[in-house]
PDB file of C-alpha atoms in Angstrom:
ATOM      1  CA  UNK A1124     -12.602  85.760 183.591  1.00 30.00           C
ATOM      2  CA  UNK A1125     -15.387  83.946 181.788  1.00 39.00           C
ATOM      3  CA  UNK A1126     -16.637  82.445 185.036  1.00 41.00           C
ATOM      4  CA  UNK A1127     -17.286  85.773 186.745  1.00 52.00           C
ATOM      5  CA  UNK A1128     -20.913  86.809 186.961  1.00 70.00           C
ATOM      6  CA  UNK A1129     -22.029  90.272 186.023  1.00 86.00           C
ATOM      7  CA  UNK A1130     -23.054  93.125 188.242  1.00 95.00           C
ATOM      8  CA  UNK A1131     -26.352  93.836 189.952  1.00 96.00           C
ATOM      9  CA  UNK A1132     -28.127  97.190 189.869  1.00 97.00           C
ATOM     10  CA  UNK A1133     -31.201  98.144 191.899  1.00 97.00           C
ATOM     11  CA  UNK A1134     -33.332 100.980 190.536  1.00 98.00           C
ATOM     12  CA  UNK A1135     -36.148 102.453 192.638  1.00 98.00           C
ATOM     13  CA  UNK A1136     -38.937 104.576 191.200  1.00 98.00           C
ATOM     14  CA  UNK A1137     -41.791 106.589 192.700  1.00 98.00           C
ATOM     15  CA  UNK A1138     -44.506 104.837 190.714  1.00 98.00           C
ATOM     16  CA  UNK A1139     -45.284 101.967 188.370  1.00 98.00           C
ATOM     17  CA  UNK A1140     -45.650 104.561 185.614  1.00 98.00           C
ATOM     18  CA  UNK A1141     -42.045 105.621 186.196  1.00 98.00           C
ATOM     19  CA  UNK A1142     -40.962 101.961 186.081  1.00 98.00           C
ATOM     20  CA  UNK A1143     -42.771 101.581 182.754  1.00 98.00           C
ATOM     21  CA  UNK A1144     -41.015 104.604 181.273  1.00 98.00           C
ATOM     22  CA  UNK A1145     -37.591 103.489 182.506  1.00 98.00           C
ATOM     23  CA  UNK A1146     -38.119  99.909 181.325  1.00 98.00           C
ATOM     24  CA  UNK A1147     -38.992 101.102 177.821  1.00 98.00           C
ATOM     25  CA  UNK A1148     -35.829 103.202 177.541  1.00 98.00           C
ATOM     26  CA  UNK A1149     -33.683 100.396 178.992  1.00 98.00           C
ATOM     27  CA  UNK A1150     -35.105  97.837 176.549  1.00 98.00           C
ATOM     28  CA  UNK A1151     -34.873 100.131 173.531  1.00 98.00           C
ATOM     29  CA  UNK A1152     -31.277 101.037 174.392  1.00 98.00           C
ATOM     30  CA  UNK A1153     -30.325  97.366 174.673  1.00 98.00           C
ATOM     31  CA  UNK A1154     -32.115  96.638 171.401  1.00 98.00           C
ATOM     32  CA  UNK A1155     -29.969  99.219 169.642  1.00 98.00           C
ATOM     33  CA  UNK A1156     -26.797  97.959 171.303  1.00 98.00           C
ATOM     34  CA  UNK A1157     -27.258  94.276 170.462  1.00 98.00           C
ATOM     35  CA  UNK A1158     -28.527  94.897 166.923  1.00 98.00           C
ATOM     36  CA  UNK A1159     -25.482  97.056 166.255  1.00 98.00           C
ATOM     37  CA  UNK A1160     -23.161  94.403 167.710  1.00 97.00           C
ATOM     38  CA  UNK A1161     -24.630  91.262 166.196  1.00 96.00           C
ATOM     39  CA  UNK A1162     -27.592  92.083 163.972  1.00 97.00           C
ATOM     40  CA  UNK A1163     -30.336  90.696 166.210  1.00 98.00           C
ATOM     41  CA  UNK A1164     -31.942  91.060 169.632  1.00 98.00           C
ATOM     42  CA  UNK A1165     -33.198  87.969 171.471  1.00 98.00           C
ATOM     43  CA  UNK A1166     -35.763  88.776 174.137  1.00 99.00           C
ATOM     44  CA  UNK A1167     -37.340  86.404 176.660  1.00 98.00           C
ATOM     45  CA  UNK A1168     -40.710  87.436 178.069  1.00 98.00           C
ATOM     46  CA  UNK A1169     -42.616  86.259 181.129  1.00 98.00           C
ATOM     47  CA  UNK A1170     -46.254  86.561 182.181  1.00 96.00           C
ATOM     48  CA  UNK A1171     -47.933  88.366 185.032  1.00 94.00           C
ATOM     49  CA  UNK A1172     -47.892  92.152 185.120  1.00 96.00           C
ATOM     50  CA  UNK A1173     -44.739  92.459 182.993  1.00 97.00           C
ATOM     51  CA  UNK A1174     -46.501  92.909 179.659  1.00 98.00           C
ATOM     52  CA  UNK A1175     -48.568  95.794 180.992  1.00 98.00           C
ATOM     53  CA  UNK A1176     -45.434  97.436 182.402  1.00 98.00           C
ATOM     54  CA  UNK A1177     -43.876  97.149 178.903  1.00 98.00           C
ATOM     55  CA  UNK A1178     -46.663  99.326 177.464  1.00 98.00           C
ATOM     56  CA  UNK A1179     -44.463 102.391 176.841  1.00 98.00           C
ATOM     57  CA  UNK A1180     -42.400 100.419 174.309  1.00 98.00           C
ATOM     58  CA  UNK A1181     -45.323 100.393 171.895  1.00 97.00           C
ATOM     59  CA  UNK A1182     -45.751 104.166 172.119  1.00 97.00           C
ATOM     60  CA  UNK A1183     -43.698 107.009 170.621  1.00 97.00           C
ATOM     61  CA  UNK A1184     -40.768 107.453 170.469  1.00 97.00           C
ATOM     62  CA  UNK A1185     -39.919 103.753 170.744  1.00 97.00           C
ATOM     63  CA  UNK A1186     -42.590 102.271 168.498  1.00 97.00           C
ATOM     64  CA  UNK A1187     -41.114 104.062 165.487  1.00 97.00           C
ATOM     65  CA  UNK A1188     -37.424 104.012 166.427  1.00 97.00           C
ATOM     66  CA  UNK A1189     -36.805 100.408 167.505  1.00 98.00           C
ATOM     67  CA  UNK A1190     -35.807  98.003 164.714  1.00 98.00           C
ATOM     68  CA  UNK A1191     -38.486  95.427 165.474  1.00 98.00           C
ATOM     69  CA  UNK A1192     -37.559  93.328 162.425  1.00 98.00           C
ATOM     70  CA  UNK A1193     -34.397  92.190 164.219  1.00 98.00           C
ATOM     71  CA  UNK A1194     -36.177  91.022 167.384  1.00 98.00           C
ATOM     72  CA  UNK A1195     -36.635  87.362 168.339  1.00 98.00           C
ATOM     73  CA  UNK A1196     -39.194  86.573 171.049  1.00 98.00           C
ATOM     74  CA  UNK A1197     -39.229  83.657 173.508  1.00 98.00           C
ATOM     75  CA  UNK A1198     -40.980  82.837 176.782  1.00 98.00           C
ATOM     76  CA  UNK A1199     -39.221  81.965 180.027  1.00 98.00           C
ATOM     77  CA  UNK A1200     -42.268  79.889 180.947  1.00 98.00           C
ATOM     78  CA  UNK A1201     -45.645  79.081 179.515  1.00 98.00           C
ATOM     79  CA  UNK A1202     -48.883  77.524 180.636  1.00 98.00           C
ATOM     80  CA  UNK A1203     -49.681  74.398 178.602  1.00 98.00           C
ATOM     81  CA  UNK A1204     -53.025  75.652 177.319  1.00 98.00           C
ATOM     82  CA  UNK A1205     -54.184  76.678 173.829  1.00 98.00           C
ATOM     83  CA  UNK A1206     -52.434  79.843 172.634  1.00 98.00           C
ATOM     84  CA  UNK A1207     -55.774  81.670 172.490  1.00 98.00           C
ATOM     85  CA  UNK A1208     -56.662  80.715 176.082  1.00 98.00           C
ATOM     86  CA  UNK A1209     -56.853  83.480 178.677  1.00 97.00           C
ATOM     87  CA  UNK A1210     -54.215  81.672 180.795  1.00 97.00           C
ATOM     88  CA  UNK A1211     -51.671  81.701 177.946  1.00 98.00           C
ATOM     89  CA  UNK A1212     -48.601  83.912 178.384  1.00 98.00           C
ATOM     90  CA  UNK A1213     -48.433  84.057 174.587  1.00 98.00           C
ATOM     91  CA  UNK A1214     -51.946  85.529 174.418  1.00 98.00           C
ATOM     92  CA  UNK A1215     -51.089  88.007 177.150  1.00 98.00           C
ATOM     93  CA  UNK A1216     -48.025  89.140 175.200  1.00 98.00           C
ATOM     94  CA  UNK A1217     -49.901  89.183 171.882  1.00 98.00           C
ATOM     95  CA  UNK A1218     -52.748  91.297 173.214  1.00 98.00           C
ATOM     96  CA  UNK A1219     -50.578  93.807 175.062  1.00 97.00           C
ATOM     97  CA  UNK A1220     -47.372  93.947 173.028  1.00 98.00           C
ATOM     98  CA  UNK A1221     -46.752  91.725 170.012  1.00 98.00           C
ATOM     99  CA  UNK A1222     -49.885  92.753 168.115  1.00 98.00           C
ATOM    100  CA  UNK A1223     -48.760  96.390 168.281  1.00 98.00           C
ATOM    101  CA  UNK A1224     -45.229  96.094 166.810  1.00 98.00           C
ATOM    102  CA  UNK A1225     -43.935  94.505 163.568  1.00 98.00           C
ATOM    103  CA  UNK A1226     -41.833  91.664 164.969  1.00 98.00           C
ATOM    104  CA  UNK A1227     -41.764  88.896 162.304  1.00 98.00           C
ATOM    105  CA  UNK A1228     -44.042  86.011 163.244  1.00 97.00           C
ATOM    106  CA  UNK A1229     -41.253  83.643 162.165  1.00 98.00           C
ATOM    107  CA  UNK A1230     -39.116  85.130 164.958  1.00 98.00           C
ATOM    108  CA  UNK A1231     -41.748  84.509 167.643  1.00 98.00           C
ATOM    109  CA  UNK A1232     -41.315  81.215 169.475  1.00 98.00           C
ATOM    110  CA  UNK A1233     -44.582  80.210 171.120  1.00 98.00           C
ATOM    111  CA  UNK A1234     -44.969  76.714 172.533  1.00 98.00           C
ATOM    112  CA  UNK A1235     -46.555  73.880 170.584  1.00 98.00           C
ATOM    113  CA  UNK A1236     -49.922  73.943 172.339  1.00 97.00           C
ATOM    114  CA  UNK A1237     -50.953  70.574 170.881  1.00 97.00           C
ATOM    115  CA  UNK A1238     -48.362  68.737 172.988  1.00 98.00           C
ATOM    116  CA  UNK A1239     -48.443  67.389 176.531  1.00 98.00           C
ATOM    117  CA  UNK A1240     -46.396  69.343 179.080  1.00 98.00           C
ATOM    118  CA  UNK A1241     -43.468  66.954 178.625  1.00 98.00           C
ATOM    119  CA  UNK A1242     -43.833  67.026 174.850  1.00 98.00           C
ATOM    120  CA  UNK A1243     -44.050  70.821 174.787  1.00 98.00           C
ATOM    121  CA  UNK A1244     -40.860  71.105 176.873  1.00 98.00           C
ATOM    122  CA  UNK A1245     -38.978  68.639 174.650  1.00 98.00           C
ATOM    123  CA  UNK A1246     -40.184  70.465 171.533  1.00 98.00           C
ATOM    124  CA  UNK A1247     -39.212  73.910 172.849  1.00 98.00           C
ATOM    125  CA  UNK A1248     -35.764  72.713 173.896  1.00 98.00           C
ATOM    126  CA  UNK A1249     -35.216  71.154 170.461  1.00 98.00           C
ATOM    127  CA  UNK A1250     -36.176  74.422 168.759  1.00 98.00           C
ATOM    128  CA  UNK A1251     -33.717  76.356 170.945  1.00 98.00           C
ATOM    129  CA  UNK A1252     -30.964  73.901 170.004  1.00 98.00           C
ATOM    130  CA  UNK A1253     -31.794  74.441 166.327  1.00 98.00           C
ATOM    131  CA  UNK A1254     -31.300  78.177 166.840  1.00 98.00           C
ATOM    132  CA  UNK A1255     -27.924  77.468 168.431  1.00 98.00           C
ATOM    133  CA  UNK A1256     -26.957  75.411 165.372  1.00 98.00           C
ATOM    134  CA  UNK A1257     -28.101  78.174 163.022  1.00 97.00           C
ATOM    135  CA  UNK A1258     -26.112  80.757 165.040  1.00 96.00           C
ATOM    136  CA  UNK A1259     -29.144  82.805 166.063  1.00 96.00           C
ATOM    137  CA  UNK A1260     -28.430  81.910 169.701  1.00 98.00           C
ATOM    138  CA  UNK A1261     -24.795  81.872 170.849  1.00 98.00           C
ATOM    139  CA  UNK A1262     -23.650  79.643 173.664  1.00 98.00           C
ATOM    140  CA  UNK A1263     -22.389  81.160 176.886  1.00 97.00           C
ATOM    141  CA  UNK A1264     -18.631  80.782 177.148  1.00 96.00           C
ATOM    142  CA  UNK A1265     -19.051  80.365 180.899  1.00 94.00           C
ATOM    143  CA  UNK A1266     -21.841  77.759 181.014  1.00 96.00           C
ATOM    144  CA  UNK A1267     -22.257  76.245 177.558  1.00 97.00           C
ATOM    145  CA  UNK A1268     -25.993  77.021 177.661  1.00 98.00           C
ATOM    146  CA  UNK A1269     -27.787  79.249 175.122  1.00 98.00           C
ATOM    147  CA  UNK A1270     -27.188  82.914 175.825  1.00 98.00           C
ATOM    148  CA  UNK A1271     -30.135  85.254 175.316  1.00 98.00           C
ATOM    149  CA  UNK A1272     -29.606  89.007 175.102  1.00 98.00           C
ATOM    150  CA  UNK A1273     -32.351  90.080 177.502  1.00 98.00           C
ATOM    151  CA  UNK A1274     -34.735  88.336 179.861  1.00 98.00           C
ATOM    152  CA  UNK A1275     -37.625  90.354 181.278  1.00 98.00           C
ATOM    153  CA  UNK A1276     -38.718  88.630 184.468  1.00 98.00           C
ATOM    154  CA  UNK A1277     -41.097  89.094 187.347  1.00 98.00           C
ATOM    155  CA  UNK A1278     -41.593  87.111 190.510  1.00 97.00           C
ATOM    156  CA  UNK A1279     -44.413  85.910 192.708  1.00 96.00           C
ATOM    157  CA  UNK A1280     -45.080  86.701 196.373  1.00 95.00           C
ATOM    158  CA  UNK A1281     -43.568  83.283 197.181  1.00 95.00           C
ATOM    159  CA  UNK A1282     -40.373  84.244 195.333  1.00 96.00           C
ATOM    160  CA  UNK A1283     -40.964  82.022 192.313  1.00 97.00           C
ATOM    161  CA  UNK A1284     -39.367  83.027 189.024  1.00 98.00           C
ATOM    162  CA  UNK A1285     -40.558  81.671 185.676  1.00 98.00           C
ATOM    163  CA  UNK A1286     -42.319  78.451 186.768  1.00 97.00           C
ATOM    164  CA  UNK A1287     -39.544  77.568 189.197  1.00 97.00           C
ATOM    165  CA  UNK A1288     -41.350  77.369 192.538  1.00 96.00           C
ATOM    166  CA  UNK A1289     -39.848  77.170 196.038  1.00 94.00           C
ATOM    167  CA  UNK A1290     -41.510  73.837 196.813  1.00 90.00           C
ATOM    168  CA  UNK A1291     -40.821  72.067 193.518  1.00 94.00           C
ATOM    169  CA  UNK A1292     -37.630  70.270 192.414  1.00 93.00           C
ATOM    170  CA  UNK A1293     -37.472  71.965 189.003  1.00 96.00           C
ATOM    171  CA  UNK A1294     -35.491  74.869 190.456  1.00 95.00           C
ATOM    172  CA  UNK A1295     -32.573  72.436 190.896  1.00 95.00           C
ATOM    173  CA  UNK A1296     -32.536  71.119 187.298  1.00 97.00           C
ATOM    174  CA  UNK A1297     -29.023  71.547 185.899  1.00 96.00           C
ATOM    175  CA  UNK A1298     -29.029  69.621 182.595  1.00 97.00           C
ATOM    176  CA  UNK A1299     -32.188  70.468 180.657  1.00 98.00           C
ATOM    177  CA  UNK A1300     -32.762  73.789 178.924  1.00 98.00           C
ATOM    178  CA  UNK A1301     -36.528  73.504 179.349  1.00 98.00           C
ATOM    179  CA  UNK A1302     -38.413  71.382 181.842  1.00 98.00           C
ATOM    180  CA  UNK A1303     -42.093  70.788 182.554  1.00 98.00           C
ATOM    181  CA  UNK A1304     -44.325  70.853 185.585  1.00 97.00           C
ATOM    182  CA  UNK A1305     -47.735  69.243 185.980  1.00 97.00           C
ATOM    183  CA  UNK A1306     -48.529  70.330 189.538  1.00 94.00           C
ATOM    184  CA  UNK A1307     -47.781  74.033 189.691  1.00 94.00           C
ATOM    185  CA  UNK A1308     -48.886  75.413 193.061  1.00 93.00           C
ATOM    186  CA  UNK A1309     -50.265  78.376 191.104  1.00 92.00           C
ATOM    187  CA  UNK A1310     -52.963  77.525 188.533  1.00 93.00           C
ATOM    188  CA  UNK A1311     -53.006  76.375 185.849  1.00 95.00           C
ATOM    189  CA  UNK A1312     -50.962  73.309 186.942  1.00 95.00           C
ATOM    190  CA  UNK A1313     -49.353  72.239 183.606  1.00 97.00           C
ATOM    191  CA  UNK A1314     -46.461  74.450 182.470  1.00 98.00           C
ATOM    192  CA  UNK A1315     -43.086  74.449 180.813  1.00 98.00           C
ATOM    193  CA  UNK A1316     -40.217  76.606 182.039  1.00 98.00           C
ATOM    194  CA  UNK A1317     -36.639  77.543 181.299  1.00 98.00           C
ATOM    195  CA  UNK A1318     -34.202  76.182 183.864  1.00 98.00           C
ATOM    196  CA  UNK A1319     -31.822  78.291 185.933  1.00 98.00           C
ATOM    197  CA  UNK A1320     -28.745  77.414 183.837  1.00 98.00           C
ATOM    198  CA  UNK A1321     -30.473  79.036 180.843  1.00 98.00           C
ATOM    199  CA  UNK A1322     -31.888  81.973 182.793  1.00 98.00           C
ATOM    200  CA  UNK A1323     -28.545  82.770 184.394  1.00 98.00           C
ATOM    201  CA  UNK A1324     -26.686  82.532 181.076  1.00 98.00           C
ATOM    202  CA  UNK A1325     -28.535  85.593 179.748  1.00 98.00           C
ATOM    203  CA  UNK A1326     -26.446  88.637 179.041  1.00 98.00           C
ATOM    204  CA  UNK A1327     -28.930  91.038 180.646  1.00 98.00           C
ATOM    205  CA  UNK A1328     -31.837  90.358 182.989  1.00 98.00           C
ATOM    206  CA  UNK A1329     -34.455  92.829 184.192  1.00 98.00           C
ATOM    207  CA  UNK A1330     -36.407  91.891 187.310  1.00 98.00           C
ATOM    208  CA  UNK A1331     -39.510  94.059 186.997  1.00 98.00           C
ATOM    209  CA  UNK A1332     -41.260  94.183 190.354  1.00 98.00           C
ATOM    210  CA  UNK A1333     -44.164  96.441 191.289  1.00 98.00           C
ATOM    211  CA  UNK A1334     -46.721  96.389 194.077  1.00 98.00           C
ATOM    212  CA  UNK A1335     -46.731  96.172 197.864  1.00 98.00           C
ATOM    213  CA  UNK A1336     -47.562  92.443 197.889  1.00 97.00           C
ATOM    214  CA  UNK A1337     -44.008  91.788 196.644  1.00 98.00           C
ATOM    215  CA  UNK A1338     -42.234  94.032 199.169  1.00 97.00           C
ATOM    216  CA  UNK A1339     -41.378  91.241 201.613  1.00 96.00           C
ATOM    217  CA  UNK A1340     -39.858  89.035 198.907  1.00 97.00           C
ATOM    218  CA  UNK A1341     -37.901  91.991 197.517  1.00 98.00           C
ATOM    219  CA  UNK A1342     -36.466  92.438 201.023  1.00 97.00           C
ATOM    220  CA  UNK A1343     -35.582  88.728 201.108  1.00 96.00           C
ATOM    221  CA  UNK A1344     -33.824  88.971 197.746  1.00 96.00           C
ATOM    222  CA  UNK A1345     -32.125  92.342 198.166  1.00 96.00           C
ATOM    223  CA  UNK A1346     -32.334  93.298 201.823  1.00 90.00           C
ATOM    224  CA  UNK A1347     -32.038  91.618 205.171  1.00 89.00           C
ATOM    225  CA  UNK A1348     -35.338  89.779 205.617  1.00 93.00           C
ATOM    226  CA  UNK A1349     -34.884  86.095 206.446  1.00 94.00           C
ATOM    227  CA  UNK A1350     -36.294  83.735 203.820  1.00 92.00           C
ATOM    228  CA  UNK A1351     -39.438  81.785 204.684  1.00 88.00           C
ATOM    229  CA  UNK A1352     -38.623  78.468 206.362  1.00 87.00           C
ATOM    230  CA  UNK A1353     -34.945  79.419 206.164  1.00 90.00           C
ATOM    231  CA  UNK A1354     -34.764  78.307 202.517  1.00 91.00           C
ATOM    232  CA  UNK A1355     -33.757  80.984 199.992  1.00 94.00           C
ATOM    233  CA  UNK A1356     -36.524  81.300 197.369  1.00 96.00           C
ATOM    234  CA  UNK A1357     -35.827  81.006 193.631  1.00 97.00           C
ATOM    235  CA  UNK A1358     -35.694  84.790 193.138  1.00 97.00           C
ATOM    236  CA  UNK A1359     -32.431  84.837 195.103  1.00 96.00           C
ATOM    237  CA  UNK A1360     -30.772  82.559 192.513  1.00 96.00           C
ATOM    238  CA  UNK A1361     -31.188  84.879 189.516  1.00 97.00           C
ATOM    239  CA  UNK A1362     -28.001  86.334 188.050  1.00 97.00           C
ATOM    240  CA  UNK A1363     -26.939  87.581 184.638  1.00 98.00           C
ATOM    241  CA  UNK A1364     -23.661  87.286 182.770  1.00 97.00           C
ATOM    242  CA  UNK A1365     -23.428  91.042 182.198  1.00 97.00           C
ATOM    243  CA  UNK A1366     -25.945  92.842 184.423  1.00 98.00           C
ATOM    244  CA  UNK A1367     -29.017  92.051 186.486  1.00 98.00           C
ATOM    245  CA  UNK A1368     -31.170  95.150 186.898  1.00 98.00           C
ATOM    246  CA  UNK A1369     -34.017  95.314 189.411  1.00 98.00           C
ATOM    247  CA  UNK A1370     -36.779  97.786 188.530  1.00 98.00           C
ATOM    248  CA  UNK A1371     -38.801  98.514 191.672  1.00 98.00           C
ATOM    249  CA  UNK A1372     -41.656 100.888 192.297  1.00 98.00           C
ATOM    250  CA  UNK A1373     -42.011 102.593 195.673  1.00 98.00           C
ATOM    251  CA  UNK A1374     -44.415  99.966 196.993  1.00 98.00           C
ATOM    252  CA  UNK A1375     -42.224  96.993 196.033  1.00 98.00           C
ATOM    253  CA  UNK A1376     -39.185  98.695 197.586  1.00 97.00           C
ATOM    254  CA  UNK A1377     -41.019  99.777 200.743  1.00 97.00           C
ATOM    255  CA  UNK A1378     -39.373  97.261 203.090  1.00 96.00           C
ATOM    256  CA  UNK A1379     -35.822  97.907 201.869  1.00 94.00           C
ATOM    257  CA  UNK A1380     -33.725 100.036 204.183  1.00 77.00           C
ATOM    258  CA  UNK A1381     -32.592 103.190 202.457  1.00 58.00           C
ATOM    259  CA  UNK A1382     -28.836 103.539 202.454  1.00 42.00           C
ATOM    260  CA  UNK A1383     -27.341 106.789 203.534  1.00 32.00           C
TER     261      UNK A1383
END
């Protein structure tokens, strides 16, 4: 049935280095699969430690074997700052990843950093709709929202995903593809972010979580820990149409009970 959500897989690794190696193989394998099926690979990046954990992708064997010319790059959220600002997720991705592989610049969808937060969100949503019209982005048969091939996500210690925070109403947005926030509880305050209907329409999602400071929230999302204040945090709402895969290092998984 088109309305059924995909499966969830939890992978635990001894170290962040092992996560990095596994994430590179996972991403390269999906790249090959989607390019073979439809001639392109649409990838949504996030900020934080993710880009560093993607470092193995720009090393042999993947740097020379992946067909980078067929990649399209987007951001699940972005800080509304100049693209060369140290707070920019685009700059983070450029410095650590995009500058090292030959993805066409015309396939890289950074925000319009000359706009206000609201203007940047409206502009980004309009550009996504243009890609739907030009058949680069299909629509999910289940939701009617654009369907990306792969989203690479992290989360914060408060359980936020993208710039969808526990204490802000944007996590409940159901109509817009992209919304904006001017009072992010984590600096810098102005941001744009994909909404959950878009995030959860992705074919594949990787939740890439490393470090002991995230162990409690991993237990909330995957284990038995009660959510703070009794309200499930945004990380518990993530699902993918095909498969959601959690990549955890030993520290991030430390509060999960090991099954027998």
